[in-house]
């Protein structure tokens, strides 16, 4: 078996994921030249070209696609296997999106600490679902259309994702009830889910719509609180702002949603009843 530099494999995987050497260098805290040199040496060691270099970035060759898939799978296995090593047994890691962390979890931190005084909760926010399996002390919350397909995970549907339009109580708007055609003529605050665009496309309304785009739901909701327009989000993200009167509900999507929010955890937690208790607590917060 040929001897390969494992660090070079990781550098290649990051560069392939970004499609850009400079962004890979920024993530790895290396120079662009060092990234390029390590990938070039890996190509020499393998005897194949992995990346096609272009003015706008890099793209994978056929051999690069095979290599990237293999390296990504291998790194995910290693990351899963090493989860929790060297950490205290009373630490639980919760993986979730940044807006779910801001709008759903943060208002509940005191309640969590009261329910689990001996548990140290560590949160990790991600823009996409984890590509690896969860370790024994990990829990993940993700939106989706079906339960977690990973065979080593258990999962549970927490709630349907039914969309609600909200704005500041001081935002000038037509009287309630408001139809979708009228709603879409107002200044709309959109996040990376692009829900306003999907509604406009699906209904044919909104020729005069005004869209202000944000990369996170929490930012769009904060802009709505500031009186800049109408945001749209699932109820679990807005319930705290509704109860505190920072936002008011002005429209609810009448269509049933096929999307839901799920919680997942590893099947490998024999004897760790606290994982089950934490999952039950999370689920209770959606009732």
PDB file of C-alpha atoms in Angstrom:
ATOM      1  CA  UNK A   1       0.000   0.000   0.000  1.00  0.00           C
ATOM      2  CA  UNK A   2       1.411   3.386  -0.987  1.00  0.00           C
ATOM      3  CA  UNK A   3       2.323   5.834   1.772  1.00  0.00           C
ATOM      4  CA  UNK A   4       0.315   9.053   1.514  1.00  0.00           C
ATOM      5  CA  UNK A   5       0.566  12.242   3.534  1.00  0.00           C
ATOM      6  CA  UNK A   6      -2.660  12.360   5.578  1.00  0.00           C
ATOM      7  CA  UNK A   7      -2.370  16.123   6.052  1.00  0.00           C
ATOM      8  CA  UNK A   8      -2.212  16.568   2.270  1.00  0.00           C
ATOM      9  CA  UNK A   9      -5.384  14.481   1.934  1.00  0.00           C
ATOM     10  CA  UNK A  10      -7.171  16.781   4.373  1.00  0.00           C
ATOM     11  CA  UNK A  11      -5.908  19.883   2.535  1.00  0.00           C
ATOM     12  CA  UNK A  12      -7.178  18.407  -0.730  1.00  0.00           C
ATOM     13  CA  UNK A  13     -10.595  17.623   0.818  1.00  0.00           C
ATOM     14  CA  UNK A  14     -11.028  21.190   2.068  1.00  0.00           C
ATOM     15  CA  UNK A  15      -9.939  22.698  -1.265  1.00  0.00           C
ATOM     16  CA  UNK A  16     -12.276  20.376  -3.175  1.00  0.00           C
ATOM     17  CA  UNK A  17     -15.195  21.298  -0.929  1.00  0.00           C
ATOM     18  CA  UNK A  18     -14.635  25.024  -1.426  1.00  0.00           C
ATOM     19  CA  UNK A  19     -13.662  24.840  -5.093  1.00  0.00           C
ATOM     20  CA  UNK A  20     -11.190  27.585  -4.288  1.00  0.00           C
ATOM     21  CA  UNK A  21      -7.601  27.407  -3.032  1.00  0.00           C
ATOM     22  CA  UNK A  22      -7.666  30.749  -1.226  1.00  0.00           C
ATOM     23  CA  UNK A  23     -10.793  29.906   0.768  1.00  0.00           C
ATOM     24  CA  UNK A  24      -9.223  26.567   1.677  1.00  0.00           C
ATOM     25  CA  UNK A  25      -6.065  28.375   2.775  1.00  0.00           C
ATOM     26  CA  UNK A  26      -8.114  30.727   4.959  1.00  0.00           C
ATOM     27  CA  UNK A  27      -9.912  27.818   6.655  1.00  0.00           C
ATOM     28  CA  UNK A  28      -6.684  25.868   7.221  1.00  0.00           C
ATOM     29  CA  UNK A  29      -4.676  28.928   8.275  1.00  0.00           C
ATOM     30  CA  UNK A  30      -2.115  28.275   5.528  1.00  0.00           C
ATOM     31  CA  UNK A  31      -0.856  30.296   2.608  1.00  0.00           C
ATOM     32  CA  UNK A  32      -2.416  29.718  -0.800  1.00  0.00           C
ATOM     33  CA  UNK A  33       0.953  28.528  -2.042  1.00  0.00           C
ATOM     34  CA  UNK A  34       1.238  25.935   0.723  1.00  0.00           C
ATOM     35  CA  UNK A  35      -2.203  24.564  -0.130  1.00  0.00           C
ATOM     36  CA  UNK A  36      -1.314  24.355  -3.828  1.00  0.00           C
ATOM     37  CA  UNK A  37       2.039  22.709  -3.092  1.00  0.00           C
ATOM     38  CA  UNK A  38       0.542  20.000  -0.870  1.00  0.00           C
ATOM     39  CA  UNK A  39      -2.128  19.136  -3.392  1.00  0.00           C
ATOM     40  CA  UNK A  40       0.470  19.030  -6.187  1.00  0.00           C
ATOM     41  CA  UNK A  41       2.629  16.649  -4.129  1.00  0.00           C
ATOM     42  CA  UNK A  42      -0.437  14.460  -3.481  1.00  0.00           C
ATOM     43  CA  UNK A  43      -1.092  14.344  -7.231  1.00  0.00           C
ATOM     44  CA  UNK A  44       2.518  13.308  -7.802  1.00  0.00           C
ATOM     45  CA  UNK A  45       2.274  10.588  -5.139  1.00  0.00           C
ATOM     46  CA  UNK A  46      -0.950   9.236  -6.670  1.00  0.00           C
ATOM     47  CA  UNK A  47       0.192   9.677 -10.253  1.00  0.00           C
ATOM     48  CA  UNK A  48      -3.059  11.412 -11.291  1.00  0.00           C
ATOM     49  CA  UNK A  49      -4.418  14.938 -11.678  1.00  0.00           C
ATOM     50  CA  UNK A  50      -7.022  15.654  -8.992  1.00  0.00           C
ATOM     51  CA  UNK A  51      -7.885  19.295  -9.634  1.00  0.00           C
ATOM     52  CA  UNK A  52      -8.337  21.365 -12.752  1.00  0.00           C
ATOM     53  CA  UNK A  53      -7.103  24.897 -12.086  1.00  0.00           C
ATOM     54  CA  UNK A  54      -9.002  27.813 -13.599  1.00  0.00           C
ATOM     55  CA  UNK A  55      -9.270  31.576 -13.291  1.00  0.00           C
ATOM     56  CA  UNK A  56     -12.379  31.274 -11.083  1.00  0.00           C
ATOM     57  CA  UNK A  57     -11.192  28.440  -8.869  1.00  0.00           C
ATOM     58  CA  UNK A  58     -10.602  24.720  -9.063  1.00  0.00           C
ATOM     59  CA  UNK A  59     -12.806  21.810 -10.107  1.00  0.00           C
ATOM     60  CA  UNK A  60     -12.457  18.076  -9.639  1.00  0.00           C
ATOM     61  CA  UNK A  61     -11.329  15.675 -12.326  1.00  0.00           C
ATOM     62  CA  UNK A  62     -12.928  12.232 -12.486  1.00  0.00           C
ATOM     63  CA  UNK A  63     -10.084  10.851 -10.368  1.00  0.00           C
ATOM     64  CA  UNK A  64     -10.458  13.845  -8.053  1.00  0.00           C
ATOM     65  CA  UNK A  65     -14.151  13.032  -7.552  1.00  0.00           C
ATOM     66  CA  UNK A  66     -13.258   9.469  -6.491  1.00  0.00           C
ATOM     67  CA  UNK A  67     -10.515  10.680  -4.189  1.00  0.00           C
ATOM     68  CA  UNK A  68     -12.692  13.382  -2.614  1.00  0.00           C
ATOM     69  CA  UNK A  69     -15.528  10.945  -1.905  1.00  0.00           C
ATOM     70  CA  UNK A  70     -13.151   8.467  -0.279  1.00  0.00           C
ATOM     71  CA  UNK A  71     -11.301  11.057   1.793  1.00  0.00           C
ATOM     72  CA  UNK A  72     -14.535  12.704   2.954  1.00  0.00           C
ATOM     73  CA  UNK A  73     -15.964   9.362   4.087  1.00  0.00           C
ATOM     74  CA  UNK A  74     -12.737   8.422   5.848  1.00  0.00           C
ATOM     75  CA  UNK A  75     -12.466  11.750   7.663  1.00  0.00           C
ATOM     76  CA  UNK A  76     -16.103  11.482   8.771  1.00  0.00           C
ATOM     77  CA  UNK A  77     -15.429   8.004  10.225  1.00  0.00           C
ATOM     78  CA  UNK A  78     -12.376   9.296  12.082  1.00  0.00           C
ATOM     79  CA  UNK A  79     -14.216  12.341  13.402  1.00  0.00           C
ATOM     80  CA  UNK A  80     -17.056  10.185  14.691  1.00  0.00           C
ATOM     81  CA  UNK A  81     -14.672   7.724  16.322  1.00  0.00           C
ATOM     82  CA  UNK A  82     -12.743  10.483  18.113  1.00  0.00           C
ATOM     83  CA  UNK A  83     -15.783  12.381  19.421  1.00  0.00           C
ATOM     84  CA  UNK A  84     -15.621  12.787  23.197  1.00  0.00           C
ATOM     85  CA  UNK A  85     -12.046  11.529  23.668  1.00  0.00           C
ATOM     86  CA  UNK A  86     -10.381  13.640  26.307  1.00  0.00           C
ATOM     87  CA  UNK A  87     -13.629  15.363  27.296  1.00  0.00           C
ATOM     88  CA  UNK A  88     -15.607  15.121  30.513  1.00  0.00           C
ATOM     89  CA  UNK A  89     -18.346  12.474  30.594  1.00  0.00           C
ATOM     90  CA  UNK A  90     -20.908  15.067  31.673  1.00  0.00           C
ATOM     91  CA  UNK A  91     -20.557  17.119  28.466  1.00  0.00           C
ATOM     92  CA  UNK A  92     -23.223  16.869  25.772  1.00  0.00           C
ATOM     93  CA  UNK A  93     -22.742  18.457  22.353  1.00  0.00           C
ATOM     94  CA  UNK A  94     -25.816  19.801  20.566  1.00  0.00           C
ATOM     95  CA  UNK A  95     -25.454  20.417  16.820  1.00  0.00           C
ATOM     96  CA  UNK A  96     -27.959  22.826  15.273  1.00  0.00           C
ATOM     97  CA  UNK A  97     -28.355  25.716  12.864  1.00  0.00           C
ATOM     98  CA  UNK A  98     -27.236  29.170  13.966  1.00  0.00           C
ATOM     99  CA  UNK A  99     -30.738  30.687  13.879  1.00  0.00           C
ATOM    100  CA  UNK A 100     -32.243  27.759  15.803  1.00  0.00           C
ATOM    101  CA  UNK A 101     -29.504  28.273  18.380  1.00  0.00           C
ATOM    102  CA  UNK A 102     -30.203  32.013  18.614  1.00  0.00           C
ATOM    103  CA  UNK A 103     -33.990  32.041  18.488  1.00  0.00           C
ATOM    104  CA  UNK A 104     -34.965  28.693  20.052  1.00  0.00           C
ATOM    105  CA  UNK A 105     -32.138  27.490  22.306  1.00  0.00           C
ATOM    106  CA  UNK A 106     -30.827  30.704  23.882  1.00  0.00           C
ATOM    107  CA  UNK A 107     -34.149  31.655  25.542  1.00  0.00           C
ATOM    108  CA  UNK A 108     -34.228  28.143  27.084  1.00  0.00           C
ATOM    109  CA  UNK A 109     -30.718  27.942  28.496  1.00  0.00           C
ATOM    110  CA  UNK A 110     -31.826  28.691  32.069  1.00  0.00           C
ATOM    111  CA  UNK A 111     -34.560  26.061  31.807  1.00  0.00           C
ATOM    112  CA  UNK A 112     -32.031  23.517  30.513  1.00  0.00           C
ATOM    113  CA  UNK A 113     -29.618  24.287  33.347  1.00  0.00           C
ATOM    114  CA  UNK A 114     -32.443  23.821  35.870  1.00  0.00           C
ATOM    115  CA  UNK A 115     -33.516  20.507  34.321  1.00  0.00           C
ATOM    116  CA  UNK A 116     -29.946  19.185  33.955  1.00  0.00           C
ATOM    117  CA  UNK A 117     -27.747  20.891  36.567  1.00  0.00           C
ATOM    118  CA  UNK A 118     -24.898  18.376  36.175  1.00  0.00           C
ATOM    119  CA  UNK A 119     -24.735  18.502  32.378  1.00  0.00           C
ATOM    120  CA  UNK A 120     -22.327  20.797  30.560  1.00  0.00           C
ATOM    121  CA  UNK A 121     -23.957  21.705  27.251  1.00  0.00           C
ATOM    122  CA  UNK A 122     -21.693  22.493  24.326  1.00  0.00           C
ATOM    123  CA  UNK A 123     -23.294  23.841  21.157  1.00  0.00           C
ATOM    124  CA  UNK A 124     -21.893  23.653  17.635  1.00  0.00           C
ATOM    125  CA  UNK A 125     -23.668  25.585  14.898  1.00  0.00           C
ATOM    126  CA  UNK A 126     -23.576  24.493  11.262  1.00  0.00           C
ATOM    127  CA  UNK A 127     -24.997  25.702   7.965  1.00  0.00           C
ATOM    128  CA  UNK A 128     -25.549  22.148   6.698  1.00  0.00           C
ATOM    129  CA  UNK A 129     -26.382  18.802   8.248  1.00  0.00           C
ATOM    130  CA  UNK A 130     -23.363  16.880   9.528  1.00  0.00           C
ATOM    131  CA  UNK A 131     -21.800  14.541   6.985  1.00  0.00           C
ATOM    132  CA  UNK A 132     -20.581  12.177   9.713  1.00  0.00           C
ATOM    133  CA  UNK A 133     -22.370  10.004  12.240  1.00  0.00           C
ATOM    134  CA  UNK A 134     -23.077  11.312  15.721  1.00  0.00           C
ATOM    135  CA  UNK A 135     -20.980  10.158  18.652  1.00  0.00           C
ATOM    136  CA  UNK A 136     -22.291   8.849  21.976  1.00  0.00           C
ATOM    137  CA  UNK A 137     -22.588  12.273  23.633  1.00  0.00           C
ATOM    138  CA  UNK A 138     -23.988  14.166  20.670  1.00  0.00           C
ATOM    139  CA  UNK A 139     -27.462  15.305  19.645  1.00  0.00           C
ATOM    140  CA  UNK A 140     -28.431  17.105  16.431  1.00  0.00           C
ATOM    141  CA  UNK A 141     -31.472  19.183  15.441  1.00  0.00           C
ATOM    142  CA  UNK A 142     -32.135  19.671  11.716  1.00  0.00           C
ATOM    143  CA  UNK A 143     -35.031  20.610   9.425  1.00  0.00           C
ATOM    144  CA  UNK A 144     -35.960  18.159   6.693  1.00  0.00           C
ATOM    145  CA  UNK A 145     -38.678  16.235   4.900  1.00  0.00           C
ATOM    146  CA  UNK A 146     -37.990  12.845   6.478  1.00  0.00           C
ATOM    147  CA  UNK A 147     -36.372  11.312   9.505  1.00  0.00           C
ATOM    148  CA  UNK A 148     -32.614  10.916   9.670  1.00  0.00           C
ATOM    149  CA  UNK A 149     -31.709   8.100   7.229  1.00  0.00           C
ATOM    150  CA  UNK A 150     -28.428   7.284   8.973  1.00  0.00           C
ATOM    151  CA  UNK A 151     -28.755   3.641  10.154  1.00  0.00           C
ATOM    152  CA  UNK A 152     -26.695   4.270  13.307  1.00  0.00           C
ATOM    153  CA  UNK A 153     -28.972   7.124  14.431  1.00  0.00           C
ATOM    154  CA  UNK A 154     -32.305   7.318  16.161  1.00  0.00           C
ATOM    155  CA  UNK A 155     -34.476  10.287  15.243  1.00  0.00           C
ATOM    156  CA  UNK A 156     -37.716  11.927  16.261  1.00  0.00           C
ATOM    157  CA  UNK A 157     -39.919  14.522  14.580  1.00  0.00           C
ATOM    158  CA  UNK A 158     -40.252  17.549  16.831  1.00  0.00           C
ATOM    159  CA  UNK A 159     -42.673  19.744  14.912  1.00  0.00           C
ATOM    160  CA  UNK A 160     -44.042  20.618  11.487  1.00  0.00           C
ATOM    161  CA  UNK A 161     -42.456  23.618   9.814  1.00  0.00           C
ATOM    162  CA  UNK A 162     -45.480  25.745   9.006  1.00  0.00           C
ATOM    163  CA  UNK A 163     -44.591  29.249   7.900  1.00  0.00           C
ATOM    164  CA  UNK A 164     -45.728  32.408   9.661  1.00  0.00           C
ATOM    165  CA  UNK A 165     -45.209  35.999   8.477  1.00  0.00           C
ATOM    166  CA  UNK A 166     -44.334  38.493  11.214  1.00  0.00           C
ATOM    167  CA  UNK A 167     -43.413  42.139  11.604  1.00  0.00           C
ATOM    168  CA  UNK A 168     -42.902  44.767  14.271  1.00  0.00           C
ATOM    169  CA  UNK A 169     -46.097  45.987  15.992  1.00  0.00           C
ATOM    170  CA  UNK A 170     -45.113  49.474  14.791  1.00  0.00           C
ATOM    171  CA  UNK A 171     -44.701  48.506  11.141  1.00  0.00           C
ATOM    172  CA  UNK A 172     -47.318  50.236   8.956  1.00  0.00           C
ATOM    173  CA  UNK A 173     -49.393  47.612   7.169  1.00  0.00           C
ATOM    174  CA  UNK A 174     -52.919  46.951   5.907  1.00  0.00           C
ATOM    175  CA  UNK A 175     -55.481  45.765   8.422  1.00  0.00           C
ATOM    176  CA  UNK A 176     -55.847  42.087   9.328  1.00  0.00           C
ATOM    177  CA  UNK A 177     -56.869  39.736   7.796  1.00  0.00           C
ATOM    178  CA  UNK A 178     -54.330  40.092   5.033  1.00  0.00           C
ATOM    179  CA  UNK A 179     -54.268  38.039   1.832  1.00  0.00           C
ATOM    180  CA  UNK A 180     -51.049  36.713   0.332  1.00  0.00           C
ATOM    181  CA  UNK A 181     -51.378  38.981  -2.721  1.00  0.00           C
ATOM    182  CA  UNK A 182     -51.376  42.065  -0.487  1.00  0.00           C
ATOM    183  CA  UNK A 183     -48.666  40.671   1.773  1.00  0.00           C
ATOM    184  CA  UNK A 184     -46.257  40.187  -1.121  1.00  0.00           C
ATOM    185  CA  UNK A 185     -46.421  43.868  -2.057  1.00  0.00           C
ATOM    186  CA  UNK A 186     -44.845  44.844   1.285  1.00  0.00           C
ATOM    187  CA  UNK A 187     -41.077  45.027   1.993  1.00  0.00           C
ATOM    188  CA  UNK A 188     -40.051  41.391   2.462  1.00  0.00           C
ATOM    189  CA  UNK A 189     -37.123  40.185   4.580  1.00  0.00           C
ATOM    190  CA  UNK A 190     -35.768  36.920   3.221  1.00  0.00           C
ATOM    191  CA  UNK A 191     -33.218  34.450   4.586  1.00  0.00           C
ATOM    192  CA  UNK A 192     -31.153  31.752   2.868  1.00  0.00           C
ATOM    193  CA  UNK A 193     -34.197  29.441   2.644  1.00  0.00           C
ATOM    194  CA  UNK A 194     -35.621  31.900   0.040  1.00  0.00           C
ATOM    195  CA  UNK A 195     -39.168  31.250   1.217  1.00  0.00           C
ATOM    196  CA  UNK A 196     -40.548  34.527  -0.115  1.00  0.00           C
ATOM    197  CA  UNK A 197     -39.223  33.805  -3.590  1.00  0.00           C
ATOM    198  CA  UNK A 198     -40.766  30.333  -3.499  1.00  0.00           C
ATOM    199  CA  UNK A 199     -44.164  31.774  -2.511  1.00  0.00           C
ATOM    200  CA  UNK A 200     -43.957  34.403  -5.249  1.00  0.00           C
ATOM    201  CA  UNK A 201     -43.059  31.775  -7.827  1.00  0.00           C
ATOM    202  CA  UNK A 202     -45.759  29.363  -6.640  1.00  0.00           C
ATOM    203  CA  UNK A 203     -48.565  31.934  -6.594  1.00  0.00           C
ATOM    204  CA  UNK A 204     -47.626  34.317  -9.386  1.00  0.00           C
ATOM    205  CA  UNK A 205     -48.189  37.228  -6.999  1.00  0.00           C
ATOM    206  CA  UNK A 206     -45.707  39.841  -5.995  1.00  0.00           C
ATOM    207  CA  UNK A 207     -44.714  41.554  -9.237  1.00  0.00           C
ATOM    208  CA  UNK A 208     -44.044  44.692  -7.220  1.00  0.00           C
ATOM    209  CA  UNK A 209     -42.369  42.936  -4.304  1.00  0.00           C
ATOM    210  CA  UNK A 210     -39.317  44.316  -2.524  1.00  0.00           C
ATOM    211  CA  UNK A 211     -36.832  41.752  -1.200  1.00  0.00           C
ATOM    212  CA  UNK A 212     -34.062  42.376   1.303  1.00  0.00           C
ATOM    213  CA  UNK A 213     -31.893  39.260   1.629  1.00  0.00           C
ATOM    214  CA  UNK A 214     -30.090  37.921   4.703  1.00  0.00           C
ATOM    215  CA  UNK A 215     -28.010  34.765   5.046  1.00  0.00           C
ATOM    216  CA  UNK A 216     -29.637  33.715   8.347  1.00  0.00           C
ATOM    217  CA  UNK A 217     -33.206  33.545   9.613  1.00  0.00           C
ATOM    218  CA  UNK A 218     -32.260  35.218  12.886  1.00  0.00           C
ATOM    219  CA  UNK A 219     -30.943  38.272  11.027  1.00  0.00           C
ATOM    220  CA  UNK A 220     -34.129  38.577   8.973  1.00  0.00           C
ATOM    221  CA  UNK A 221     -36.209  38.317  12.155  1.00  0.00           C
ATOM    222  CA  UNK A 222     -34.086  40.944  13.904  1.00  0.00           C
ATOM    223  CA  UNK A 223     -34.611  43.229  10.895  1.00  0.00           C
ATOM    224  CA  UNK A 224     -38.364  42.674  11.259  1.00  0.00           C
ATOM    225  CA  UNK A 225     -38.126  43.578  14.950  1.00  0.00           C
ATOM    226  CA  UNK A 226     -36.377  46.769  13.834  1.00  0.00           C
ATOM    227  CA  UNK A 227     -39.345  47.660  11.639  1.00  0.00           C
ATOM    228  CA  UNK A 228     -37.693  47.079   8.263  1.00  0.00           C
ATOM    229  CA  UNK A 229     -40.299  44.741   6.768  1.00  0.00           C
ATOM    230  CA  UNK A 230     -41.975  41.345   6.920  1.00  0.00           C
ATOM    231  CA  UNK A 231     -40.062  38.185   7.834  1.00  0.00           C
ATOM    232  CA  UNK A 232     -41.254  34.607   7.434  1.00  0.00           C
ATOM    233  CA  UNK A 233     -40.219  31.718   9.675  1.00  0.00           C
ATOM    234  CA  UNK A 234     -41.534  28.607  11.465  1.00  0.00           C
ATOM    235  CA  UNK A 235     -43.302  29.177  14.816  1.00  0.00           C
ATOM    236  CA  UNK A 236     -40.521  27.710  16.970  1.00  0.00           C
ATOM    237  CA  UNK A 237     -38.176  30.491  15.861  1.00  0.00           C
ATOM    238  CA  UNK A 238     -40.564  33.338  16.617  1.00  0.00           C
ATOM    239  CA  UNK A 239     -42.518  32.252  19.699  1.00  0.00           C
ATOM    240  CA  UNK A 240     -40.236  34.099  22.124  1.00  0.00           C
ATOM    241  CA  UNK A 241     -40.428  37.337  20.115  1.00  0.00           C
ATOM    242  CA  UNK A 242     -44.209  36.976  19.794  1.00  0.00           C
ATOM    243  CA  UNK A 243     -44.701  36.454  23.525  1.00  0.00           C
ATOM    244  CA  UNK A 244     -42.522  39.476  24.310  1.00  0.00           C
ATOM    245  CA  UNK A 245     -44.491  41.604  21.774  1.00  0.00           C
ATOM    246  CA  UNK A 246     -41.405  42.346  19.696  1.00  0.00           C
ATOM    247  CA  UNK A 247     -43.174  40.737  16.721  1.00  0.00           C
ATOM    248  CA  UNK A 248     -46.796  40.253  15.695  1.00  0.00           C
ATOM    249  CA  UNK A 249     -48.214  37.540  13.444  1.00  0.00           C
ATOM    250  CA  UNK A 250     -49.893  38.853  10.274  1.00  0.00           C
ATOM    251  CA  UNK A 251     -50.215  35.769   8.048  1.00  0.00           C
ATOM    252  CA  UNK A 252     -50.069  31.985   8.383  1.00  0.00           C
ATOM    253  CA  UNK A 253     -49.472  29.721   5.402  1.00  0.00           C
ATOM    254  CA  UNK A 254     -52.726  27.753   4.973  1.00  0.00           C
ATOM    255  CA  UNK A 255     -50.967  24.931   3.107  1.00  0.00           C
ATOM    256  CA  UNK A 256     -49.901  21.892   5.161  1.00  0.00           C
ATOM    257  CA  UNK A 257     -46.136  21.530   5.354  1.00  0.00           C
ATOM    258  CA  UNK A 258     -44.192  18.432   4.378  1.00  0.00           C
ATOM    259  CA  UNK A 259     -41.112  19.789   6.174  1.00  0.00           C
ATOM    260  CA  UNK A 260     -40.379  19.167   9.815  1.00  0.00           C
ATOM    261  CA  UNK A 261     -37.769  19.720  12.484  1.00  0.00           C
ATOM    262  CA  UNK A 262     -36.063  16.538  13.711  1.00  0.00           C
ATOM    263  CA  UNK A 263     -33.788  15.571  16.549  1.00  0.00           C
ATOM    264  CA  UNK A 264     -31.214  12.793  16.062  1.00  0.00           C
ATOM    265  CA  UNK A 265     -28.846  10.932  18.365  1.00  0.00           C
ATOM    266  CA  UNK A 266     -26.605   7.888  18.216  1.00  0.00           C
ATOM    267  CA  UNK A 267     -27.974   4.418  18.905  1.00  0.00           C
ATOM    268  CA  UNK A 268     -24.683   3.759  20.683  1.00  0.00           C
ATOM    269  CA  UNK A 269     -25.631   5.186  24.071  1.00  0.00           C
ATOM    270  CA  UNK A 270     -26.322   2.064  26.127  1.00  0.00           C
ATOM    271  CA  UNK A 271     -26.606   3.054  29.768  1.00  0.00           C
ATOM    272  CA  UNK A 272     -26.652   6.756  28.933  1.00  0.00           C
ATOM    273  CA  UNK A 273     -30.198   7.508  29.985  1.00  0.00           C
ATOM    274  CA  UNK A 274     -29.372  11.207  30.111  1.00  0.00           C
ATOM    275  CA  UNK A 275     -29.370  11.339  26.298  1.00  0.00           C
ATOM    276  CA  UNK A 276     -32.921  10.034  26.264  1.00  0.00           C
ATOM    277  CA  UNK A 277     -33.924  12.477  29.007  1.00  0.00           C
ATOM    278  CA  UNK A 278     -32.439  15.421  27.098  1.00  0.00           C
ATOM    279  CA  UNK A 279     -34.188  14.346  23.889  1.00  0.00           C
ATOM    280  CA  UNK A 280     -37.452  14.091  25.841  1.00  0.00           C
ATOM    281  CA  UNK A 281     -36.880  17.577  27.247  1.00  0.00           C
ATOM    282  CA  UNK A 282     -36.211  19.000  23.785  1.00  0.00           C
ATOM    283  CA  UNK A 283     -39.377  17.360  22.480  1.00  0.00           C
ATOM    284  CA  UNK A 284     -41.414  18.711  25.403  1.00  0.00           C
ATOM    285  CA  UNK A 285     -40.432  22.246  24.430  1.00  0.00           C
ATOM    286  CA  UNK A 286     -42.286  21.803  21.132  1.00  0.00           C
ATOM    287  CA  UNK A 287     -45.602  20.697  22.631  1.00  0.00           C
TER     288      UNK A 287
END
